[in-house]
mmCIF file of C-alpha atoms and ligand atoms in Angstrom:
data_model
loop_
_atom_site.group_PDB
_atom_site.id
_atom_site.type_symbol
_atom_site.label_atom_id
_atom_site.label_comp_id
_atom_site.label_asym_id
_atom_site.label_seq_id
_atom_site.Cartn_x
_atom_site.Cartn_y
_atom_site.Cartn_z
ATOM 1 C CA UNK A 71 4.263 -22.833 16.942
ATOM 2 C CA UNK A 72 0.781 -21.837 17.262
ATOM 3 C CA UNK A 73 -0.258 -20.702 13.769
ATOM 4 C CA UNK A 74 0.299 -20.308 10.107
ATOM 5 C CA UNK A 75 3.824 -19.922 9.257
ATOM 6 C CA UNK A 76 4.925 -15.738 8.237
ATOM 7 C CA UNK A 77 8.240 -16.052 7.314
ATOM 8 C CA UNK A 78 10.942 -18.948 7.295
ATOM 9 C CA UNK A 79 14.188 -18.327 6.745
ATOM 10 C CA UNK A 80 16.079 -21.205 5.844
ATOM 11 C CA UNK A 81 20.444 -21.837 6.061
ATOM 12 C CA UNK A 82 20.737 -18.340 6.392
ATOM 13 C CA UNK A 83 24.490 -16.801 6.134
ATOM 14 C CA UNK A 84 25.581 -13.348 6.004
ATOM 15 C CA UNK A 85 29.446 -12.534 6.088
ATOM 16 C CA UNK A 86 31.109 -9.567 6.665
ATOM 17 C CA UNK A 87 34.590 -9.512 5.380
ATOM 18 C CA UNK A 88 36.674 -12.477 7.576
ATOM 19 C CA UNK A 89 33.339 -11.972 10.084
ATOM 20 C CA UNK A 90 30.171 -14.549 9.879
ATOM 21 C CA UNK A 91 27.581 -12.374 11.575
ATOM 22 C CA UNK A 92 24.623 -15.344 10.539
ATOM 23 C CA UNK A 93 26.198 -18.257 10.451
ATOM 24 C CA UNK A 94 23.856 -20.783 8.860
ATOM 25 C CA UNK A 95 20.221 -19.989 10.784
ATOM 26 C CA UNK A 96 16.790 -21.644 10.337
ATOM 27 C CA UNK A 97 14.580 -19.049 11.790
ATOM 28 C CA UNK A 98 10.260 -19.366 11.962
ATOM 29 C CA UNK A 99 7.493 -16.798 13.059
ATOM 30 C CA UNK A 100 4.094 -18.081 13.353
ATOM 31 C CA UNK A 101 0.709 -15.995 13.030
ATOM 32 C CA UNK A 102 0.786 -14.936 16.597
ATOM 33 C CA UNK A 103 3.627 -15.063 17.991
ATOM 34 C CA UNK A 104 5.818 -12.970 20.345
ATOM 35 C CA UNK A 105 9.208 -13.950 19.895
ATOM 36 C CA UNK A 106 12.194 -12.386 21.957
ATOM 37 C CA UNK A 107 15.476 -12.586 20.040
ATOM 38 C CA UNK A 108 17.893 -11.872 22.368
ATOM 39 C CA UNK A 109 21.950 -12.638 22.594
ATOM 40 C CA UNK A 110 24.879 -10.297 23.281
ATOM 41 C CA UNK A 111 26.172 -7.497 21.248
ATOM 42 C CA UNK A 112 27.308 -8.395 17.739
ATOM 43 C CA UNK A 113 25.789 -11.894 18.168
ATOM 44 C CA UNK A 114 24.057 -11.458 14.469
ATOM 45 C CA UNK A 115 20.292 -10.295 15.787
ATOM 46 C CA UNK A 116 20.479 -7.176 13.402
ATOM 47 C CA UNK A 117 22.079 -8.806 10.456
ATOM 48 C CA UNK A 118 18.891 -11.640 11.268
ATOM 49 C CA UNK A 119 16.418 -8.871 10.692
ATOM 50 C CA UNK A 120 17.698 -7.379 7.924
ATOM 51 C CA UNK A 121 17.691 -10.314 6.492
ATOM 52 C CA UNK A 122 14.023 -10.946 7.180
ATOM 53 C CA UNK A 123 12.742 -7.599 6.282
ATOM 54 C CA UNK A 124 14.727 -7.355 2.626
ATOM 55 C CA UNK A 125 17.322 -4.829 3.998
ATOM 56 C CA UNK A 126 19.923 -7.264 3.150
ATOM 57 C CA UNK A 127 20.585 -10.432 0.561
ATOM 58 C CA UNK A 128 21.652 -13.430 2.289
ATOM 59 C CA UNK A 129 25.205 -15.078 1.098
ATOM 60 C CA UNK A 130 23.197 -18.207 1.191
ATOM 61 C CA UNK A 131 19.684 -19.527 2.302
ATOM 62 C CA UNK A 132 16.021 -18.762 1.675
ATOM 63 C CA UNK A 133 13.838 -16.626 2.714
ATOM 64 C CA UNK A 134 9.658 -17.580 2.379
ATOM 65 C CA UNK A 135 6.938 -15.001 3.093
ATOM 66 C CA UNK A 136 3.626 -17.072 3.015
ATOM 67 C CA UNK A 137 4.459 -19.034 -0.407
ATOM 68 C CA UNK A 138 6.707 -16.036 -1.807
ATOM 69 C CA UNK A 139 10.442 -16.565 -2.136
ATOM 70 C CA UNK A 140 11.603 -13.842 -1.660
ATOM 71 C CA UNK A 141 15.021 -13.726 -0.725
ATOM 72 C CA UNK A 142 16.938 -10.707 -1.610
ATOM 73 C CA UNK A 143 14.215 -8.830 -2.547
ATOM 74 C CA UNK A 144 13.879 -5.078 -1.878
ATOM 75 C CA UNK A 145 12.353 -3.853 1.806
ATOM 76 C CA UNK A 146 9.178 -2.568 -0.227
ATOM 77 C CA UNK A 147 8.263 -6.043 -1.519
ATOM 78 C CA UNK A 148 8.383 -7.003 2.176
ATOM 79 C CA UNK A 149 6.668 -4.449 3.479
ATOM 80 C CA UNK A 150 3.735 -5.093 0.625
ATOM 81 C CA UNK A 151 3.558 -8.711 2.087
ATOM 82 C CA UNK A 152 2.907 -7.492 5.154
ATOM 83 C CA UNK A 153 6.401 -6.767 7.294
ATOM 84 C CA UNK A 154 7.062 -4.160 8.844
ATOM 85 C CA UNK A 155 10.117 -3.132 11.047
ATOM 86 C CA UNK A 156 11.844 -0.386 13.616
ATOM 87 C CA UNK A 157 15.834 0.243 13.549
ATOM 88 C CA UNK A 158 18.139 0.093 16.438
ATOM 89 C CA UNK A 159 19.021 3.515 15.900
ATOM 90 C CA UNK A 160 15.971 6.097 15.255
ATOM 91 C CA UNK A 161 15.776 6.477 11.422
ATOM 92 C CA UNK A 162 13.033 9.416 11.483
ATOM 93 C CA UNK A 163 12.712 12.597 9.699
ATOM 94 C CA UNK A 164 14.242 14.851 12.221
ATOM 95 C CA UNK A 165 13.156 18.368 10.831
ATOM 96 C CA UNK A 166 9.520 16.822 9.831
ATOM 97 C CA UNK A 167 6.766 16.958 12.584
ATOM 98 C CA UNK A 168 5.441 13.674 14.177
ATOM 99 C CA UNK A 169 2.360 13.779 12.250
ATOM 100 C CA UNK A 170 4.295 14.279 8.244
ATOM 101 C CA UNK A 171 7.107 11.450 9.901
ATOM 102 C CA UNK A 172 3.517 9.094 10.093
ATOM 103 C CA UNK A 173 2.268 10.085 6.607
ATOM 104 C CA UNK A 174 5.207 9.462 4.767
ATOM 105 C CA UNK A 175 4.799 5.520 5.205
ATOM 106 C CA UNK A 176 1.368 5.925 5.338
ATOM 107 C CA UNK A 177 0.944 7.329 1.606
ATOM 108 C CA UNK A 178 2.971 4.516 0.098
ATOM 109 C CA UNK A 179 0.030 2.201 0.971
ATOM 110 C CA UNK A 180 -1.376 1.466 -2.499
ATOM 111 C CA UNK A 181 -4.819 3.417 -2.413
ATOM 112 C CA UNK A 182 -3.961 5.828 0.361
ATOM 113 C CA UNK A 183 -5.336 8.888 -0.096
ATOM 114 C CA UNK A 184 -4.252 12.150 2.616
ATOM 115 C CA UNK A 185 -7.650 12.235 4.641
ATOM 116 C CA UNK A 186 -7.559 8.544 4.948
ATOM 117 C CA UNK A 187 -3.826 8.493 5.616
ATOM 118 C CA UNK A 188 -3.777 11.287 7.899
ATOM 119 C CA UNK A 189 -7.032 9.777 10.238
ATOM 120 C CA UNK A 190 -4.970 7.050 10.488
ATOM 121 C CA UNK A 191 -2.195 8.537 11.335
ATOM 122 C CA UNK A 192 -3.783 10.956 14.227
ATOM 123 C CA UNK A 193 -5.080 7.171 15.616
ATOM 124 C CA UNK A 194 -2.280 5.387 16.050
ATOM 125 C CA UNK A 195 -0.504 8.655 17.543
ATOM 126 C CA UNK A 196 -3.519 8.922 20.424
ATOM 127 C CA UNK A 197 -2.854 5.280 20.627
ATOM 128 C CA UNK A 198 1.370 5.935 21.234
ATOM 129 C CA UNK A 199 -0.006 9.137 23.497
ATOM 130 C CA UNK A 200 2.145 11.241 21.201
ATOM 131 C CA UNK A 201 -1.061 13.065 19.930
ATOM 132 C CA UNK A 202 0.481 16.487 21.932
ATOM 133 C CA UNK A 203 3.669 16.444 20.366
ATOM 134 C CA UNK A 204 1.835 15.784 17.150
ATOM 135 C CA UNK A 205 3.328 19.327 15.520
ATOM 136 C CA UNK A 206 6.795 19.096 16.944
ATOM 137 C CA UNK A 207 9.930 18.382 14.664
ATOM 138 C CA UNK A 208 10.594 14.873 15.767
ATOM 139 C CA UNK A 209 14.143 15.609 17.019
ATOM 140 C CA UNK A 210 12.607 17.624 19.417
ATOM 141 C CA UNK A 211 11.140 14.068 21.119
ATOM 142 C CA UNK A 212 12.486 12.288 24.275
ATOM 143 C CA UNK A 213 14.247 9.122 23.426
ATOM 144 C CA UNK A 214 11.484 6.901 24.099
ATOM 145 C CA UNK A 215 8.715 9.146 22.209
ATOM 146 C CA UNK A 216 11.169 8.484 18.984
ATOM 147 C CA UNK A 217 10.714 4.503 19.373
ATOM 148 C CA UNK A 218 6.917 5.292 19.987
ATOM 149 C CA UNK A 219 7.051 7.587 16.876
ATOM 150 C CA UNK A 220 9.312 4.841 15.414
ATOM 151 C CA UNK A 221 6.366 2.192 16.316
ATOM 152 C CA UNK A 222 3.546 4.411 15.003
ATOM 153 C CA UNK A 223 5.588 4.832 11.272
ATOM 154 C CA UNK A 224 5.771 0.789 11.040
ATOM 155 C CA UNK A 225 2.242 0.739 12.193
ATOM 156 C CA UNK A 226 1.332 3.018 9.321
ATOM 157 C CA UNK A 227 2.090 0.231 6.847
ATOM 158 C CA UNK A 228 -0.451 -1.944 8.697
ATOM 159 C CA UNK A 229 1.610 -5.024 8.951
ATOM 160 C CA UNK A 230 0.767 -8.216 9.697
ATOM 161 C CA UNK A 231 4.201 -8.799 11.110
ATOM 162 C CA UNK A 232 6.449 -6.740 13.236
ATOM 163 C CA UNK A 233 10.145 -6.361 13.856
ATOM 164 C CA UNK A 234 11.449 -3.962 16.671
ATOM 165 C CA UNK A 235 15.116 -4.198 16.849
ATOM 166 C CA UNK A 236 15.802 -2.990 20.422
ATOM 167 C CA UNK A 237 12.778 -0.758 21.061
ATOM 168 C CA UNK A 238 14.307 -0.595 24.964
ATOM 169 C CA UNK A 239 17.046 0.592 24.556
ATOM 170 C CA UNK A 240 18.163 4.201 26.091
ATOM 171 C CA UNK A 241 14.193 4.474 26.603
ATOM 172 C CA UNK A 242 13.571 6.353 30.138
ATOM 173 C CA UNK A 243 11.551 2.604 32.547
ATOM 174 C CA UNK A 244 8.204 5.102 32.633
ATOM 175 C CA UNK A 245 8.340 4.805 28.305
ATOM 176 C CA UNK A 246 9.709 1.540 28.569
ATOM 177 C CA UNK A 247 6.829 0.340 30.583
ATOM 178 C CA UNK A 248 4.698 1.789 28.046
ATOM 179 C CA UNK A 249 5.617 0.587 24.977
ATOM 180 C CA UNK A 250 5.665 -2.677 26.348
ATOM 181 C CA UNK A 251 1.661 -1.922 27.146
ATOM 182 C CA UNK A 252 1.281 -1.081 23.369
ATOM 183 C CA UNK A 253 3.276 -3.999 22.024
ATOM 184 C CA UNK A 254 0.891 -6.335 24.493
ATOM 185 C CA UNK A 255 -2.476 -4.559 22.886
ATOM 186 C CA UNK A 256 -1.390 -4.865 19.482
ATOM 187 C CA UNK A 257 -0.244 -8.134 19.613
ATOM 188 C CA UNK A 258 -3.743 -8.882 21.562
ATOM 189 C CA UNK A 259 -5.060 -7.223 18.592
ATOM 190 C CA UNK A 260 -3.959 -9.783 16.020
ATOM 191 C CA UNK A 261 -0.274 -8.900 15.457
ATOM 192 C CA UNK A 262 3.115 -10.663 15.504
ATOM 193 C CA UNK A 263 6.088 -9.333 16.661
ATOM 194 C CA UNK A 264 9.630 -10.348 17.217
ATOM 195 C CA UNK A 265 11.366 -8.178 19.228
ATOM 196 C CA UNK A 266 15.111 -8.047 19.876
ATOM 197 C CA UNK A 267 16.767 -6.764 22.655
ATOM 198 C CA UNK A 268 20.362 -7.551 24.496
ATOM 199 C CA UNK A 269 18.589 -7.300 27.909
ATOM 200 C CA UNK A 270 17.008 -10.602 29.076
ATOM 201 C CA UNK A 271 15.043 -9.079 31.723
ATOM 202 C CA UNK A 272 12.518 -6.475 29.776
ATOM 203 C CA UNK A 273 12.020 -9.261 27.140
ATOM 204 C CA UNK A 274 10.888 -12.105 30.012
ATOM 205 C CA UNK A 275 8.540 -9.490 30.815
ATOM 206 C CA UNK A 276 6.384 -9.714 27.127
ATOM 207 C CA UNK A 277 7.754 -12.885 24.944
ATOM 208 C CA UNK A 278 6.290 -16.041 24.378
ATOM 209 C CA UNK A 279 9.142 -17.644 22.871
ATOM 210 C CA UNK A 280 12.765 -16.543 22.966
ATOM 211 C CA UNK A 281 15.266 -17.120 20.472
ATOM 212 C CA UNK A 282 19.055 -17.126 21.554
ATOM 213 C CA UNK A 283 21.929 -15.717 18.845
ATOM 214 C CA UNK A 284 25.521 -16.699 19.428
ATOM 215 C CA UNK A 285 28.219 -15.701 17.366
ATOM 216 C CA UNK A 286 25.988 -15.896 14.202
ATOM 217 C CA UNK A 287 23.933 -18.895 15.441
ATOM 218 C CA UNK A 288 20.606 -19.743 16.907
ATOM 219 C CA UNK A 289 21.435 -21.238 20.212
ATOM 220 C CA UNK A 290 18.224 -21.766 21.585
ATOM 221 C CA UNK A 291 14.603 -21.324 20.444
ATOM 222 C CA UNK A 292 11.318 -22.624 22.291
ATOM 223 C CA UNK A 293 9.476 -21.024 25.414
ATOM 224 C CA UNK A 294 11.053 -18.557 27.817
ATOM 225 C CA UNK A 295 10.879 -20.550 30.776
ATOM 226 C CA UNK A 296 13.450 -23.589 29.466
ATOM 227 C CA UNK A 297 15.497 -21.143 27.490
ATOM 228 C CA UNK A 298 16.375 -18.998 30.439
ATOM 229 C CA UNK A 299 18.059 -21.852 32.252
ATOM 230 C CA UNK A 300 19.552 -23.035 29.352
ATOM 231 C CA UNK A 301 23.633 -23.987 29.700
ATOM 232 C CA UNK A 302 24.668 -22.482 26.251
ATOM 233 C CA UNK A 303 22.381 -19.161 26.997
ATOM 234 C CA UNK A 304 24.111 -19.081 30.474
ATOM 235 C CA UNK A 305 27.211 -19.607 28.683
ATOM 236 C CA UNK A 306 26.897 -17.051 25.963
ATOM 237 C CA UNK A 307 25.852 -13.973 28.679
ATOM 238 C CA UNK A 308 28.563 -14.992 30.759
ATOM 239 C CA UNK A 309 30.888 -13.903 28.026
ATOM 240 C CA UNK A 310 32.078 -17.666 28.021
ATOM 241 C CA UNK A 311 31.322 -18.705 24.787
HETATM 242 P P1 ADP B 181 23.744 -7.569 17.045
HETATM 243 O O1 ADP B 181 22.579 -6.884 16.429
HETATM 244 O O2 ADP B 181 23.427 -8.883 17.682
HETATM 245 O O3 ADP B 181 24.500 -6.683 17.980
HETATM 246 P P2 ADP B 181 24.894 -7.406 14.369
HETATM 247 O O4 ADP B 181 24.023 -8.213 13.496
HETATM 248 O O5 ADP B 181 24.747 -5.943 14.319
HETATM 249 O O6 ADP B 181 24.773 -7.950 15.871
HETATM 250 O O7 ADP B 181 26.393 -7.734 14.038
HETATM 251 C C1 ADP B 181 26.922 -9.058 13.927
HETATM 252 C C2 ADP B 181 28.380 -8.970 13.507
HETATM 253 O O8 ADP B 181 28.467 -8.484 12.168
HETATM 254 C C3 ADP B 181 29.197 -8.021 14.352
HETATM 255 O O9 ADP B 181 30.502 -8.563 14.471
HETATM 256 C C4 ADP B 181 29.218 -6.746 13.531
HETATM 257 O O10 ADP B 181 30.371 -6.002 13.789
HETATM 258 C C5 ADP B 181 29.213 -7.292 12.117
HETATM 259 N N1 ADP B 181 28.512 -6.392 11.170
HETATM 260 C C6 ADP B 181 27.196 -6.102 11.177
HETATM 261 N N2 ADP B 181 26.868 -5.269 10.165
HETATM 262 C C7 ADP B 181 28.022 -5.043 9.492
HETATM 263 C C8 ADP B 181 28.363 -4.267 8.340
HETATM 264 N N3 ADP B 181 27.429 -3.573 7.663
HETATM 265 N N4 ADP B 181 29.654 -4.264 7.943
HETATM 266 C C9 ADP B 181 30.600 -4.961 8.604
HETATM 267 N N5 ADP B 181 30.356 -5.727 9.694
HETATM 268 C C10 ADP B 181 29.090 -5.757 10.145
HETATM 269 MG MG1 MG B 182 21.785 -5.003 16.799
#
């Protein structure tokens, strides 16, 4: 790892009925990093998050944000530590215009006012090149503008640490290609971002270090190149595990 330690979540274990979806998982993000967390569908990557970002209490296991414990806690106190995150599915304000769908999060920061919020806002939209759908109802949007829009809303919390869960997917390649760009410049820009997606080949494309799930467990974990070629990441897309 190449910086300070985020978050570390420690033995983590979430069950679902008779179903382990994290299954005992020590999971680290450093100041700078660009983690892919990839594995097949219902391998645990969402249940992860959740866990991460305070969307859901772990069974057992810890959760540290800098020296916070905080475990359990509610998505706000995560967010006011500085982590932010996107949902597999779209959760925006469909009937709300782009620009109210970016103030909402952004007048929740402590000390926001509306002119502040809303400059901010109209930046990071010019920056997602959604600044002429600005006024459109936001189920109006393509696909892929929603997971900018998506983007922009976390971005609006100015976090220190990202989570996209599967910003790819259903996005038309010209978006895709895009948001990748973005992702690049804001992680240039200081931020750290794990970023989970079920497709190995658009992550290779951006992460520094990929993290395999499995059936509720980390598999693999360290730099793309060794990971790819891995037998138990071979294993697990083949179906065979
Ligand atoms: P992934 O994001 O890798 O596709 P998930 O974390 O969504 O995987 O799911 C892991 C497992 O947990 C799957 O078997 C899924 O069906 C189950 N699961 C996830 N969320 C719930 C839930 N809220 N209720 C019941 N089962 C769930
Ligand atoms: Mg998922």
């Amino acid at each position: 790892m190449t910086g300070d330690v985020l978050v570390r979540g420690e033995g983590l274990r979430k069950r679902f009925g008779g179903i382990a979806a994290v299954d005992g998982v020590d999971f680290a993000v450093a100041r700078g990093d660009l983690i892919g967390l990839i594995g097949p569908n219902g391998s645990g990557k969402t249940t992860l998050i959740n866990l991460l970002t305070g969307h859901l209490a772990p069974d057992a296991g810890t959760v540290v944000l800098g020296r916070a414990t905080v475990a359990g806690a509610p998505p706000y106190v995560f967010a006011g530590l500085g982590v932010a995150r996107t949902f597999q599915l779209t959760q925006l304000f469909g009937r709300m215009t782009v620009l109210e769908n970016m103030l909402v999060p952004g007048l929740t920061r402590p000390h926001s006012t509306w002119p502040g919020a809303a400059a901010r806002a109209r930046a990071y939209l010019d920056f997602l090149n959604l600044s002429h759908v600005m006024h459109l109802e936001a189920k109006n949007l393509s696909g892929g503008q929603q997971k900018l829009l998506e983007l922009g809303r976390a971005l609006m919390l100015e976090p220190t640490l990202l989570f996209l869960d599967e910003p790819f997917a259903g996005v038309h390649p010209h978006l895709r290609d895009e948001l990748i760009k973005r992702i690049q410049e804001l992680h240039a820009s200081g931020r750290t971002f794990v970023v989970v997606d079920h497709d190995m080949e658009s992550i290779l494309r951006i992460a520094r270090r990929l993290v395999v799930m499995a059936r509720g467990r980390k598999i693999a974990d360290g730099p793309p190149g060794d990971v790819r070629g891995d037998a138990a990441v071979l294993a697990a897309y083949a179906g065979l595990q």
